[in-house]
Amino acid sequence: MVVERAGKEEASEVGSSVRGVRAKLFIVITILLLVQAGQAEEAGYELLWSYETDGRVYGVAISSDGSYIAAGSRDNKVYLFNRDGDLLWNYKTGDKVVGISITSDGSYVAAGSRDNKVYLFNRGGELLWSYEAGNWIRGVSISSDGSYVAAGSRDNKVYLFNRDRDLLRSYETGDNVLDISISSDGSYVAVGSSDNDDRVYLFNRDGELLWSYKTGDKVYSVSVPSDGSYVAVGSRDNKVYLFNREGELLWSYETGNAVEDISITSDGSYVAAGSRDNKVYLFNRDGDLLWNYKTGGGVDGVSISLNGSYVAAWSGDNKVYLFNRDGDLLWNYKTGNAVEDVSITSDGSYVAAGSGDNKVYFFANNKAIEEAKNAVELEKSRGFNVSEAESILSQAEDAFNSGDYSRATDLAEEAKSKAESIGMEASAATTAVNKAESIIFHERYRGFNVSEAESILSQAKDAFNSGDYSRASELADQAKPIALDIDGDGTPNDADFAPDINNYLIYTGVAFLVGLVVVSIASLKIRERRRLERQRLEDVGHRIEKEEKQRKEKMKQDILDAIEEVTGGEK
């Protein structure tokens, strides 16, 4: 009994020890997974730099290729940085800078301030002009080449200027202008207004009002594509709206709370929206909801790349988010306070953000490289030769490490596409080779000589192993019909009375024999005709000879008879 009890106690201690080891192992694995998860989350971007101003950063704007970043701050200053984070210049206005916009190439920067003024600067930081409105400027938007500047003010007016500061037109709305957006060439200006009006407006370059539409509450945000063919709207009535240029409402979608921001692609194919229901939304042009993503706070800002490949957003949870077109969260980054604005480059290679922690943040998006790596690794795990894709990926990583992020993105996308293409080719080649091998095995098992097909299949396998999947498929496809018709006469082995001999040869031999017989018969007939002709000629000769002999004998008799008659019978 003592022994038994001791055994139980020992077993209990052993079991307890095992459980303890398992628990520790579980904790270690959990920690490792969390670390890996954190690393994976950070793998999608690189924070290239941040710059601390002396106040909240209310607005950021980035040039198309990410070469220049403009910012407006509560410290009353306009800032311009280059891609490396160097401060090129700053300019102090008379109050907080709440609106900022930059041209595609970074040549011009427009700013709106609570000192009631609109400002236009060139890239060198020279103030080209300023214009004082009747109240502070809520929003500014500049055309791609800087030819036109649109501004919206709390004096209820929309202003349109040319580059030389000429006021082309001002238009009075029914209340404060909350947001403004200009098309790339300055042909169209969309405006959203406040409480007593709640309208979206569309103007042409001449300041002519084309149409307006009353929503159910304040119009917080408007966005137009490059050619002004659509107007996307976000409203406090919780809805996203899309209109065409003629003012026709194409569709609307109700979210769970006020829609704070809106952004549309250059061709109007995609619309991104941020709502106080904590969600980021992406729609297509037809109004189909492609996806939504719930963040940890109200989504007050969104910015979509011109081609719709990436959506950047910021939320009340102090985070900057980046998604791809499929709604996958590529990465997020937590700043030290509420994010105030976000801007993304045309191709999604760079993201700029302004935060309540007084900082401007600049990120490089290397998620394209991560996606390319995943695609390459997937095809490698399937046993395929992806050396060509790996070479392009290596170039992408070199470009990223050297700071050429736009080229890095292009190369990464090329590497991903190449890996996927190799995967499809290799899969097709695998199917073709396996099919050919199965057919050859079946025909060989039936006793047919498939050596020629086997030789071609061997070449196909060599091509496959060397990574030439297209050639492997081609050779495998050649081997299949040869195995099924080993003599190549067009008749399958199982339907061929002589599968090892080409039927054409048999048919030719038979035809030759038939011809030979026919010729022989014809020759016999000719010989017979000739024999008969000779016989006929011989008979004629005999008859003539006989007749001649009879004629001679008769002549002789006639002569004897005549002599006898003359001599009177004397001899």
XYZ file of N, CA and C in Angstrom, residues 101-110 120-122 141-151 159-169 182-188 205-206:
132
model
N -2.866 72.729 -49.072
C -2.979 71.984 -50.336
C -1.715 72.222 -51.143
N -1.284 71.193 -51.895
C -0.042 71.269 -52.660
C -0.280 70.773 -54.079
N 0.453 71.312 -55.052
C 0.321 70.860 -56.436
C 0.950 69.487 -56.614
N 0.658 68.860 -57.751
C 1.136 67.490 -58.005
C 2.646 67.368 -57.911
N 3.351 68.378 -58.412
C 4.819 68.312 -58.405
C 5.448 69.090 -57.256
N 4.626 69.633 -56.375
C 5.154 70.362 -55.223
C 5.634 71.764 -55.530
N 5.275 72.298 -56.694
C 5.750 73.636 -57.080
C 5.069 74.760 -56.310
N 3.814 74.509 -55.892
C 3.050 75.551 -55.199
C 2.344 74.959 -53.980
N 2.218 75.797 -52.951
C 1.512 75.419 -51.732
C 0.486 76.500 -51.414
N -0.759 76.087 -51.238
C -1.824 77.004 -50.828
C -2.172 76.721 -49.378
N -0.591 81.867 -51.015
C 0.013 81.032 -52.052
C 1.519 81.226 -52.035
N 2.249 80.103 -51.923
C 3.710 80.096 -51.887
C 4.246 79.283 -53.067
N 5.461 79.592 -53.479
C 6.132 78.692 -54.413
C 6.990 77.725 -53.626
N -8.013 74.419 -51.763
C -7.711 73.338 -52.710
C -7.087 73.957 -53.949
N -5.965 73.404 -54.392
C -5.234 73.952 -55.531
C -5.243 72.951 -56.681
N -5.345 73.454 -57.921
C -5.322 72.572 -59.090
C -3.941 71.944 -59.238
N -3.858 70.894 -60.047
C -2.620 70.108 -60.144
C -1.404 70.934 -60.521
N -1.588 71.902 -61.412
C -0.448 72.703 -61.857
C -0.365 74.056 -61.164
N -1.250 74.311 -60.216
C -1.206 75.570 -59.481
C -1.842 76.739 -60.190
N -2.555 76.491 -61.273
C -3.164 77.590 -62.021
C -4.358 78.205 -61.301
N -5.022 77.402 -60.457
C -6.224 77.882 -59.768
C -6.184 77.491 -58.299
N -6.702 78.399 -57.463
C -6.809 78.152 -56.036
C -8.245 78.434 -55.613
N -8.857 77.450 -54.962
C -10.215 77.630 -54.436
C -10.136 77.658 -52.917
N -10.968 78.507 -52.309
C -10.972 78.621 -50.851
C -12.400 78.767 -50.352
N -14.335 81.271 -52.823
C -13.475 82.150 -53.607
C -12.697 81.313 -54.620
N -12.567 81.856 -55.828
C -11.743 81.206 -56.843
C -10.755 82.213 -57.407
N -9.462 81.867 -57.303
C -8.377 82.740 -57.756
C -7.587 82.038 -58.858
N -6.903 82.849 -59.682
C -5.879 82.263 -60.538
C -4.528 82.412 -59.850
N -3.502 81.928 -60.486
C -2.181 81.919 -59.863
C -1.668 83.328 -59.564
N -2.173 84.286 -60.344
C -1.701 85.665 -60.192
C -2.479 86.465 -59.152
N -3.349 85.764 -58.398
C -4.145 86.370 -57.324
C -5.417 87.052 -57.814
N -5.687 87.020 -59.104
C -6.934 87.610 -59.581
C -8.098 86.822 -58.996
N -9.021 87.537 -58.384
C -10.223 86.892 -57.868
C -11.179 86.691 -59.038
N -11.294 85.471 -59.481
C -12.133 85.177 -60.645
C -13.612 85.233 -60.291
N -13.932 84.757 -59.090
C -15.329 84.777 -58.694
C -15.443 84.480 -57.203
N -11.164 70.955 -55.710
C -11.067 71.427 -57.090
C -10.546 70.306 -57.980
N -11.036 70.233 -59.215
C -10.551 69.213 -60.156
C -9.123 69.537 -60.578
N -8.442 68.566 -61.170
C -7.019 68.708 -61.483
C -6.709 69.919 -62.344
N -7.569 70.190 -63.335
C -7.313 71.323 -64.223
C -8.047 72.594 -63.804
N -8.713 72.537 -62.657
C -9.405 73.713 -62.159
C -10.740 73.988 -62.813
N -11.249 73.041 -63.579
C -12.502 73.278 -64.307
C -13.726 73.238 -63.401
N -13.636 72.489 -62.299
C -14.797 72.322 -61.418
C -14.380 72.454 -59.960
N -15.264 76.727 -63.664
C -14.098 77.595 -63.497
C -14.468 79.085 -63.502
N -15.557 79.399 -64.181
C -15.986 80.802 -64.265
C -16.781 81.239 -63.034
